[in-house]
Short mmCIF file of C-alpha atoms and ligand atoms in Angstrom, two decimals:
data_model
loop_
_atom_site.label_atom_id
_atom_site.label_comp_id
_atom_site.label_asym_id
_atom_site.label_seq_id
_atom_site.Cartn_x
_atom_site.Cartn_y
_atom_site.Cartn_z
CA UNK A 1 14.73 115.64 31.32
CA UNK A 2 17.73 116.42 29.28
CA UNK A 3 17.62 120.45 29.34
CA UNK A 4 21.16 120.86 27.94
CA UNK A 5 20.10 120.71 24.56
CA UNK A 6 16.57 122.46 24.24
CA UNK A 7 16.16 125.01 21.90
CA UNK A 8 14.53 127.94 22.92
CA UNK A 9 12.40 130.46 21.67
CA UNK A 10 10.64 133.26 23.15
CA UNK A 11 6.93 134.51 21.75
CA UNK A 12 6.87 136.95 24.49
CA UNK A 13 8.47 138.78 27.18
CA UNK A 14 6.02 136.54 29.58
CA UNK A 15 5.95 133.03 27.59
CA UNK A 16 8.70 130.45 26.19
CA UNK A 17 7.95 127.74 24.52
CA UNK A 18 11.26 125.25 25.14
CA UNK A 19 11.27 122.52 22.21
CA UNK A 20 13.44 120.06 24.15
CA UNK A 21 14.92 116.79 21.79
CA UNK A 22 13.86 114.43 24.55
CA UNK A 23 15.91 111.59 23.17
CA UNK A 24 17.39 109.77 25.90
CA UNK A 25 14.00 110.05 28.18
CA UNK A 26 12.05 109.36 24.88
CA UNK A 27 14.14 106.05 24.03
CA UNK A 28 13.86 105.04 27.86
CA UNK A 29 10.44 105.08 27.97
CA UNK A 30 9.94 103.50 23.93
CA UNK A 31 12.13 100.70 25.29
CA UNK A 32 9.65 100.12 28.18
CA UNK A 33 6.63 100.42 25.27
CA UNK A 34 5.37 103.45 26.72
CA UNK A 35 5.08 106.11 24.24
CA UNK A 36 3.25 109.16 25.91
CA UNK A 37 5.09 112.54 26.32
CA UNK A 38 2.48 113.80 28.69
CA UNK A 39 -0.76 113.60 30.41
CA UNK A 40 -3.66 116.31 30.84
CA UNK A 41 -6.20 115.16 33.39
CA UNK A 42 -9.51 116.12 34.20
CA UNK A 43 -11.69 115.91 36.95
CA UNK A 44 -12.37 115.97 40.62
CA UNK A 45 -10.89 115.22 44.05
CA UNK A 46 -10.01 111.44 42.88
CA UNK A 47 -7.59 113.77 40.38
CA UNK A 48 -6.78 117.15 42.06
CA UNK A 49 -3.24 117.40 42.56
CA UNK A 50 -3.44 120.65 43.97
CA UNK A 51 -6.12 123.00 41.68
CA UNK A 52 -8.63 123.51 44.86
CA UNK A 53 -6.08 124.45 47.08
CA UNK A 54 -5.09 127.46 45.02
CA UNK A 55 -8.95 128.41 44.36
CA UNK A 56 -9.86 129.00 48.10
CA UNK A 57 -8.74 131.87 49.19
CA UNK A 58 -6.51 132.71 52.13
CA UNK A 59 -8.42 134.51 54.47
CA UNK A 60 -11.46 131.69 54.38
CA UNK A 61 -11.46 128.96 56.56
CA UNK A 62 -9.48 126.40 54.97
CA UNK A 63 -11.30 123.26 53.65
CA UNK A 64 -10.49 120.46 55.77
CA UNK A 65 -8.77 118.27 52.74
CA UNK A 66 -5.86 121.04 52.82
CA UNK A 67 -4.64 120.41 57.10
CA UNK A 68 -2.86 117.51 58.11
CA UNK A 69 -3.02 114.21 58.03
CA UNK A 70 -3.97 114.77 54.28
CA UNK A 71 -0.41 113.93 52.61
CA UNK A 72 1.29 112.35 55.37
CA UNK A 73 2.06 108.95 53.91
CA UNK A 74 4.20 110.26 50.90
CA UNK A 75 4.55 114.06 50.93
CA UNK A 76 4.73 114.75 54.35
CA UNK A 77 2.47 117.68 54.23
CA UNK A 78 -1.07 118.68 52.56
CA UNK A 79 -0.83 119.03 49.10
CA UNK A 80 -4.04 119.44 48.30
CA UNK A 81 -4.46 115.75 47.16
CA UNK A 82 -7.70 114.04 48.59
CA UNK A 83 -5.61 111.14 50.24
CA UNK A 84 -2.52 110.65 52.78
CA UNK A 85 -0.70 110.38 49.47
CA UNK A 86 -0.47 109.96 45.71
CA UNK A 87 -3.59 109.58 43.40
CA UNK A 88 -4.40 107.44 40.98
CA UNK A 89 -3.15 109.77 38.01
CA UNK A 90 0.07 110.42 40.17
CA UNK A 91 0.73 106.58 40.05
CA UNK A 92 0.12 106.54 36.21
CA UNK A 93 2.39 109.32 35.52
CA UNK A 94 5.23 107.59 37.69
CA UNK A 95 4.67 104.30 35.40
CA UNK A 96 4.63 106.72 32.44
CA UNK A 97 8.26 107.75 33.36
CA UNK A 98 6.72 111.47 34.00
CA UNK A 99 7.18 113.79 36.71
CA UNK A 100 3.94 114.16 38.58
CA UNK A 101 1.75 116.05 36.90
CA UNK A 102 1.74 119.86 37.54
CA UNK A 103 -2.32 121.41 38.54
CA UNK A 104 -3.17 123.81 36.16
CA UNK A 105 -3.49 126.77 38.81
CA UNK A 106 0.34 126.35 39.79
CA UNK A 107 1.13 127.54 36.23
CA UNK A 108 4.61 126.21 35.26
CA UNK A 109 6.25 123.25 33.51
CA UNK A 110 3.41 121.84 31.60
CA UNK A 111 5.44 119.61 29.32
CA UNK A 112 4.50 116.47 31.15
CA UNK A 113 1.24 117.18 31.28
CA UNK A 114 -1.61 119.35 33.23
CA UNK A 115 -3.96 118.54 35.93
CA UNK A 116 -7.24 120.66 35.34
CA UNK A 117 -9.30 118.55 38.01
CA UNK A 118 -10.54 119.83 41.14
CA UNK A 119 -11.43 118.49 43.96
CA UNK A 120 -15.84 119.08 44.06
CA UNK A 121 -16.05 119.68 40.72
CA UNK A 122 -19.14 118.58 38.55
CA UNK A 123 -19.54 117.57 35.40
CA UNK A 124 -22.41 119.84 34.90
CA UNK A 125 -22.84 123.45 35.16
CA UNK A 126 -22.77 124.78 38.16
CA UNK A 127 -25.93 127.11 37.61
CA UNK A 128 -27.84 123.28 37.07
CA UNK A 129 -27.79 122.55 40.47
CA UNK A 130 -28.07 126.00 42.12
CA UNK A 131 -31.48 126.53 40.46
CA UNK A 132 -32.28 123.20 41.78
CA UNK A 133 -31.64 124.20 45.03
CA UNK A 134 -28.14 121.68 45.40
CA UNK A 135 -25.70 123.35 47.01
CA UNK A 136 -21.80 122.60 46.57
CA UNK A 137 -19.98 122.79 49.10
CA UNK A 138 -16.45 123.31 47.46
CA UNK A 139 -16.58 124.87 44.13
CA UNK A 140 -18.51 126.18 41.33
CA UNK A 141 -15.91 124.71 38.85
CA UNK A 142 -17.18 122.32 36.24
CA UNK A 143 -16.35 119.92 33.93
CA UNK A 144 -17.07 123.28 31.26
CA UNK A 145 -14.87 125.64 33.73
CA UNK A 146 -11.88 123.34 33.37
CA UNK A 147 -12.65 122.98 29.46
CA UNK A 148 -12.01 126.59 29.21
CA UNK A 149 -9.08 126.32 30.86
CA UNK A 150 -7.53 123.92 28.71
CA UNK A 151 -8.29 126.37 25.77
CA UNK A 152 -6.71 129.35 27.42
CA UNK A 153 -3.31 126.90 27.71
CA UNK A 154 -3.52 125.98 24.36
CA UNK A 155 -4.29 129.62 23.45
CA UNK A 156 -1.00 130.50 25.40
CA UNK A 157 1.50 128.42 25.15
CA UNK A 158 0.51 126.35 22.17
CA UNK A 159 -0.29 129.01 19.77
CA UNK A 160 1.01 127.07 16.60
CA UNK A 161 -1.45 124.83 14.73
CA UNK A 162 1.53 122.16 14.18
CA UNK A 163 2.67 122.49 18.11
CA UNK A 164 -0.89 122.05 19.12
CA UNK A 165 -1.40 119.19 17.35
CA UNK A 166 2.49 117.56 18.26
CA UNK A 167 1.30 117.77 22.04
CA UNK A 168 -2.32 116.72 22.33
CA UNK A 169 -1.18 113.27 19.80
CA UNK A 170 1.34 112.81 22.32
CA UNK A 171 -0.46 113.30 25.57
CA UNK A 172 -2.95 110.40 27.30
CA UNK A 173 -5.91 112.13 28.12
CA UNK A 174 -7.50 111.56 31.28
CA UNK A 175 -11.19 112.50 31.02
CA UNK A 176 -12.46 112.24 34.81
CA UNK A 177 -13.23 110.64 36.97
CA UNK A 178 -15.59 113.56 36.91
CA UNK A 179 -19.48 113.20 37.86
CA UNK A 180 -19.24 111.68 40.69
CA UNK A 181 -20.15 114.69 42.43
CA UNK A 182 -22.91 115.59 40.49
CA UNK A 183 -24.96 112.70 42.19
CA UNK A 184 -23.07 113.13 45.69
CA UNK A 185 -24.02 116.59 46.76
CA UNK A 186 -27.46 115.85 45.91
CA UNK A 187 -27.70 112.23 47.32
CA UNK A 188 -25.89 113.43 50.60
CA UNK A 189 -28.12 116.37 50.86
CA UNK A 190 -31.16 114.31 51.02
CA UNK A 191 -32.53 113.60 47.38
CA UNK A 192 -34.74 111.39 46.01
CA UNK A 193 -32.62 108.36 43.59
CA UNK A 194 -35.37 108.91 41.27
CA UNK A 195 -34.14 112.92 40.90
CA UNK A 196 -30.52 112.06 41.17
CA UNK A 197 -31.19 109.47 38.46
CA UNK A 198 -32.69 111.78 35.82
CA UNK A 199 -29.52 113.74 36.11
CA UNK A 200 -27.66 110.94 34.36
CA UNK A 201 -28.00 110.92 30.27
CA UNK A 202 -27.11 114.83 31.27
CA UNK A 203 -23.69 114.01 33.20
CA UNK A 204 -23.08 111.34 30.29
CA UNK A 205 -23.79 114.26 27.56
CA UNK A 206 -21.41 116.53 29.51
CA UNK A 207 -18.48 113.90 29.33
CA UNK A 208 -19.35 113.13 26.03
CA UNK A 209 -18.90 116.65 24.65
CA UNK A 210 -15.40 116.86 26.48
CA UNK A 211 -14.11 114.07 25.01
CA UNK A 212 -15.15 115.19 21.21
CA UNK A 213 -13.91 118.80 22.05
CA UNK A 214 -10.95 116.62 22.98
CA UNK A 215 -10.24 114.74 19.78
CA UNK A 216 -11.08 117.08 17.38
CA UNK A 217 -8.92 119.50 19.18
CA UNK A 218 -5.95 116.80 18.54
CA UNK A 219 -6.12 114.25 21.01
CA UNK A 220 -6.28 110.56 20.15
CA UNK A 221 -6.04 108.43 23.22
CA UNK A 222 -8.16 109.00 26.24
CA UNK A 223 -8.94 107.08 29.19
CA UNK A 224 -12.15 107.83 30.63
CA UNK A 225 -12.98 106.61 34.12
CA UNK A 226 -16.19 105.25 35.53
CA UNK A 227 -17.36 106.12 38.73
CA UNK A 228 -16.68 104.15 42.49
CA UNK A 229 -19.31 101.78 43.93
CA UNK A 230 -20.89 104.41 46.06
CA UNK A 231 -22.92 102.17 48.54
CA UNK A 232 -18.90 101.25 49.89
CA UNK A 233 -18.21 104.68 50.77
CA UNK A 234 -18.20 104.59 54.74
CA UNK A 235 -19.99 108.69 54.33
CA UNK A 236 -23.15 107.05 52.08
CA UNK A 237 -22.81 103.98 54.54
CA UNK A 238 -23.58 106.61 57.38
CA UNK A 239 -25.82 108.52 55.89
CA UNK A 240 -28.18 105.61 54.64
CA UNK A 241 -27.59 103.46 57.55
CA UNK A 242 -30.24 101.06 57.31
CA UNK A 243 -31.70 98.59 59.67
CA UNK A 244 -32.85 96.43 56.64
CA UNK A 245 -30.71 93.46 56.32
CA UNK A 246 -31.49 93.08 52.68
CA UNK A 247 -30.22 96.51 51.67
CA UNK A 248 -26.59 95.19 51.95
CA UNK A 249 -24.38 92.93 50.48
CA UNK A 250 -23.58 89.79 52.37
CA UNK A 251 -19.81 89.71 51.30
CA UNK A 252 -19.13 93.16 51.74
CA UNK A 253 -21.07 95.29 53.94
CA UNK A 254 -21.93 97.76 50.47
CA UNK A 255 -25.10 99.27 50.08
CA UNK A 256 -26.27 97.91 47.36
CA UNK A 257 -28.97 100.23 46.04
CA UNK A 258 -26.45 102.84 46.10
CA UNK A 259 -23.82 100.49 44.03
CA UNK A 260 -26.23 99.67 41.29
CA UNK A 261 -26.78 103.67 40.86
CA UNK A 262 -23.02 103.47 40.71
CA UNK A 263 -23.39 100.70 37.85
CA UNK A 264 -26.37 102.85 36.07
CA UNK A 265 -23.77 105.73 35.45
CA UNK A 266 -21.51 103.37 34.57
CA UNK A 267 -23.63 101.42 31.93
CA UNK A 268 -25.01 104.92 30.14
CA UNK A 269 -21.37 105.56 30.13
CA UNK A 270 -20.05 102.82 28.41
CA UNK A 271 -22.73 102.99 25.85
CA UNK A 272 -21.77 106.56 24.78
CA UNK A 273 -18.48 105.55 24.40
CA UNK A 274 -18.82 103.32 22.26
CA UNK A 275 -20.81 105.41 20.19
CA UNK A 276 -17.64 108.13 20.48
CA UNK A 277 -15.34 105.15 19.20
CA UNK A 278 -17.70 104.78 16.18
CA UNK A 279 -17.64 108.04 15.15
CA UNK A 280 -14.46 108.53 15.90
CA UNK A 281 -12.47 105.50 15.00
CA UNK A 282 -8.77 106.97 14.59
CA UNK A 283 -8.87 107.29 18.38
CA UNK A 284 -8.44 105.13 21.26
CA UNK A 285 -11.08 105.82 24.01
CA UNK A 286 -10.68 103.29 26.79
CA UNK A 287 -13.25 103.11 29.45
CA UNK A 288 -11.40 102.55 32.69
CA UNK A 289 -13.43 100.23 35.39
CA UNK A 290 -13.12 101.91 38.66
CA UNK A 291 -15.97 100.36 40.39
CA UNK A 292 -14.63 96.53 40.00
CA UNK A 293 -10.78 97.75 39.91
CA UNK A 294 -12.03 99.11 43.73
CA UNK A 295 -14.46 96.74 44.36
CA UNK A 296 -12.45 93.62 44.49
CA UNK A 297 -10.43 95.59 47.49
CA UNK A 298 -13.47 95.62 49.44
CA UNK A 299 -14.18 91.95 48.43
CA UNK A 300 -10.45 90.63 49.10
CA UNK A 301 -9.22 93.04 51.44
CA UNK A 302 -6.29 91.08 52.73
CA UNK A 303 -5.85 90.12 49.76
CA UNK A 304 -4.49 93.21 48.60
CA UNK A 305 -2.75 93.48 52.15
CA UNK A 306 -5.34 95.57 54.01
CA UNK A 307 -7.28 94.28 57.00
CA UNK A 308 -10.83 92.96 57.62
CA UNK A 309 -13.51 96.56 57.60
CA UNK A 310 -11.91 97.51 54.75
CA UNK A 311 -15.67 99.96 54.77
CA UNK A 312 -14.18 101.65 58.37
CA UNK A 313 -11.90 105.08 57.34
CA UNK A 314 -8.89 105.17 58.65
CA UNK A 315 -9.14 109.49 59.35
CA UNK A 316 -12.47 110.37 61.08
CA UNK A 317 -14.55 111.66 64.26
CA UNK A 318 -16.25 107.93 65.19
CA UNK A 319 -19.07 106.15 64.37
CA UNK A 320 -19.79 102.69 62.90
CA UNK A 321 -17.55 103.61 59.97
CA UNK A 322 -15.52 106.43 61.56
CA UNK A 323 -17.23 109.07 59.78
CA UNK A 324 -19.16 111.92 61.11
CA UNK A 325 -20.11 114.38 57.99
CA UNK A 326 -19.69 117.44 60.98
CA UNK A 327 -16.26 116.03 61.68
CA UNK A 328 -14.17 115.56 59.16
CA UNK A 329 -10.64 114.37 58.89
CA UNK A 330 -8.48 117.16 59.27
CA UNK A 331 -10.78 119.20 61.64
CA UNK A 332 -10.75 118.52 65.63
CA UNK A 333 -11.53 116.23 66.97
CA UNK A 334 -11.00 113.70 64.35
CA UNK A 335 -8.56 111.63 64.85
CA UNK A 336 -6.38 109.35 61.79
CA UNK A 337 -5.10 105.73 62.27
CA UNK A 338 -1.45 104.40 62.85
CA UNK A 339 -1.25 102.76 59.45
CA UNK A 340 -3.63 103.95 56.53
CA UNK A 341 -1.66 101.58 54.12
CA UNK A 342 -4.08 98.63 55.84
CA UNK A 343 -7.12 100.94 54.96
CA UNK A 344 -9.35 101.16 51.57
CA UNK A 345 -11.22 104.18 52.96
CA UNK A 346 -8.86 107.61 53.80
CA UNK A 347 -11.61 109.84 54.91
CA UNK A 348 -15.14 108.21 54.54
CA UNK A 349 -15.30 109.79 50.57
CA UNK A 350 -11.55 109.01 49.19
CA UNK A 351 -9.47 106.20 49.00
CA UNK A 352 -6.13 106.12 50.41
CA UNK A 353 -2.26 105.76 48.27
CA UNK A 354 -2.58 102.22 49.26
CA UNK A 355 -5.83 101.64 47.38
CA UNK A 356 -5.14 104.13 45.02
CA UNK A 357 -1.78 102.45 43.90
CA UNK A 358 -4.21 98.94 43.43
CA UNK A 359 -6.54 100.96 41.25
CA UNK A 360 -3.57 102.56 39.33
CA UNK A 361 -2.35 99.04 38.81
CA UNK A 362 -5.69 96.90 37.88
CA UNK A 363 -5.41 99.76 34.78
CA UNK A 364 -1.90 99.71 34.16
CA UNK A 365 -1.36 96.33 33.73
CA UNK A 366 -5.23 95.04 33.10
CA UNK A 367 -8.32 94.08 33.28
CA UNK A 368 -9.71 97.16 34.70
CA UNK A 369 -8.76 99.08 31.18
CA UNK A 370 -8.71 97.12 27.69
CA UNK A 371 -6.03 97.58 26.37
CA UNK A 372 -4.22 98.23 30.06
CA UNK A 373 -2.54 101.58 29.62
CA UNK A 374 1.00 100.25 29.50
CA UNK A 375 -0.15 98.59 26.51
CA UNK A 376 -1.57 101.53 24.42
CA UNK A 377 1.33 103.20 22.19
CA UNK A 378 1.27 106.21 20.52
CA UNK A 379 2.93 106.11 17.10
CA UNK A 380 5.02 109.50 17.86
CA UNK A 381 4.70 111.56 15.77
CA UNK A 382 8.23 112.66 16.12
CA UNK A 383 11.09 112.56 19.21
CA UNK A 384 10.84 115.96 19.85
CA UNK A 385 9.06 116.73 23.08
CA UNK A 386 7.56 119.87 23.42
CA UNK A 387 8.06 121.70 27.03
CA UNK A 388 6.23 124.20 27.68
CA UNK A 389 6.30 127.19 30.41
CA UNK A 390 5.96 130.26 31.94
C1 NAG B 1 -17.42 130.98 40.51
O1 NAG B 1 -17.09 131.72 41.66
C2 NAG B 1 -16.12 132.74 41.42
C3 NAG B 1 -15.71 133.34 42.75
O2 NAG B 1 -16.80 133.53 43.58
C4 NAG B 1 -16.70 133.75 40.44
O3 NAG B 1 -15.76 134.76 40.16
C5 NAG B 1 -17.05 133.02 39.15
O4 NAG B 1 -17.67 133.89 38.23
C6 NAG B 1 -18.00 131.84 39.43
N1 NAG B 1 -18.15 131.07 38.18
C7 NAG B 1 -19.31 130.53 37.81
C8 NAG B 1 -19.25 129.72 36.55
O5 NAG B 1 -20.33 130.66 38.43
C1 NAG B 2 -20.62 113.90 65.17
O1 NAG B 2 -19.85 114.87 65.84
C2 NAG B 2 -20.61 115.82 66.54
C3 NAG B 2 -19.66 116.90 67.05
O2 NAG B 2 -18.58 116.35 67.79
C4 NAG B 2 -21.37 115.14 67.63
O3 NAG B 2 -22.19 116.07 68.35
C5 NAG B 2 -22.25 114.05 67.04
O4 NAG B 2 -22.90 113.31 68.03
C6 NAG B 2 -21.43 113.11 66.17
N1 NAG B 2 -22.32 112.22 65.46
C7 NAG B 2 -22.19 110.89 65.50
C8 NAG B 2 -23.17 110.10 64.72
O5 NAG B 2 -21.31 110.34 66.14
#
């Protein structure tokens, strides 16, 4: 970024808002067609960059995501990132021309974006499925929680109207993943579809309310993700192992109860969008396809340069898909293979960089979003980009 000739002005002794000209980085990215100035992501552990991490606190156990081997396939060491590397959103921001995109909780630098996802998060409340007897194990944060945190950034470092409005037109909004975890703690701790299933027009509602707080707060193009086929995840393929042929697909090995759950979200999804787009028709709300954009790794797997199993994770304690829910990767004694970047599954519930980057790409560059992302433009509103920091 060129520093050298931002302007700067100080609201208070704490806060600075640096108005940087970005012209060279804004030409070299309008020459490429890519015409976003930042990103601010929501979410959960497909997103978290580093949020959970700096929830837990010290003296607690740590959560097994934040030990080694998470992060040893591109930042050497845990970062917090559910993977042995970069994330989806980390891949977009690197085809963006952005740094990677700073979690909320570090607090600094947001002018490429913010990362408000955490890893466990629901969509819902978390008080909806503690009176229901659903217990998370990670977090109590919520798709509301991180809501309120993007209004407290605004609040503080965007405090003019005209600013406000300069950064959110600007920024690609990603709105989730989130939700997935409002079906998996309660699938995983033994519920009934049918109850996990009435939760849905509520998860959809709870998106659908972001994303309008989100555009009439400013912001006019948002990608909002589906969620993964469940019933290829090798901690569902434990759990509902099955000795019923007909409960999985021939050409994968998926579950396939489990993926058309996936594929009920999904639809409900897609239908509310739409009706968001109608509504709002000055913004561009893409519906990104994770479950196909993933699902033609497990269908192709060497395809995509990964090897036959592409259902086994590559980090786990054994079993028929090296997961064991009281081992997990990172605790002893799991144990993580020679070369995840021939693996779909990290650790039994996330994907590795290798699969990630494929995802990243089937959106990029199509089919898995219409338009793919490097295709949306922004008219800027103007080449000033607005950096803004502690
Ligand atoms: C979440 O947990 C934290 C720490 O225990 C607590 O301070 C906070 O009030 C809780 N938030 C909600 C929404 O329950
Ligand atoms: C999971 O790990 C625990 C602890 O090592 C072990 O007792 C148990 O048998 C394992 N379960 C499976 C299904 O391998």
């Amino acid at each position: 970024m060129a520093k050298s000739s931002s302007l700067l002005i100080t609201f208070t002794a704490s806060t600075i808002i640096v108005l940087s000209m970005l012209i060279s980085s804004t030409r070299a990215r309008a020459s490429a067609g890519i015409c976003y100035n930042s990103i601010i992501s929501f979410g959960d552990s497909l997103a978290d960059t580093g949020n959970l991490i700096r929830l837990t606190s010290s003296n607690s156990p740590p959560d097994h995501f934040f030990l080694p081997p998470y992060g040893e396939s591109f930042f050497q060491h845990p970062t917090g990132r559910c993977s042995d590397g970069r994330l989806i959103i980390d891949f977009i921001a690197e085809n963006l021309g952005l740094h990677l995109i700073q979690p909320y909780l570090a607090g600094k630098d947001f002018g490429e974006g913010v990362n408000f996802a955490v890893a466990g998060a629901t969509a819902i409340d978390d008080s909806f499925f503690r009176e229901r007897g659903i217990h998370n194990p990670f977090t109590n944060v919520s798709l509301g929680t991180q809501l309120g945190w993007f209004k407290d950034m605004l609040d503080s470092f965007c405090s003019k109207p005209s600013d406000r409005k300069k950064f959110l037109q600007s920024s690609l909004v990603l709105m989730g993943e989130i939700g997935g975890n409002d079906y998996n703690h309660a699938l995983l701790q033994g519920r009934k579809l049918e109850e996990v299933k009435s939760f849905v027009p509520a998860v959809v509602r709870t998106i659908s309310s972001a994303i309008k707080e989100l555009i009439e707060s400013g912001a006019v193009t948002l990608i909002v993700p589906g969620n993964l086929p469940i019933g290829c995840s090798a901690a569902y393929l434990t759990y509902f192992q099955s000795s019923d042929k007909d409960d999985y697909d021939m050409a994968t090995g998926c579950i396939k109860w489990l993926n058309k759950f996936s594929k009920y979200h999904n639809k409900i999804l897609k239908t509310e969008i739409n009706r968001i787009r109608e509504l709002h028709p000055h913004a561009t709300i893409n519906y990104a396809d994770y479950y196909n954009a993933a699902m033609r790794l497990y269908r192709s797997p060497n395809k995509y340069g990964f090897k036959e199993g592409a259902l086994t994770a590559c980090c786990g304690a054994g079993g028929p898909y090296n997961y064991n829910a009281s081992v997990p990767c990172g605790y002893p004694p799991s144990t993580s293979c020679d070369n995840p970047s021939l693996y779909v599954s990290w650790d039994g519930l996330h994907l590795t960089e290798a699969a990630y980057r494929w995802i990243a790409r089937g959106l990029l560059q199509g089919p898995y979003s219409t338009p793919p992302i490097n295709r949306i433009c922004i008219p800027a509103p103007t080449s000033a980009g607005l950096v803004l920091q502690y």
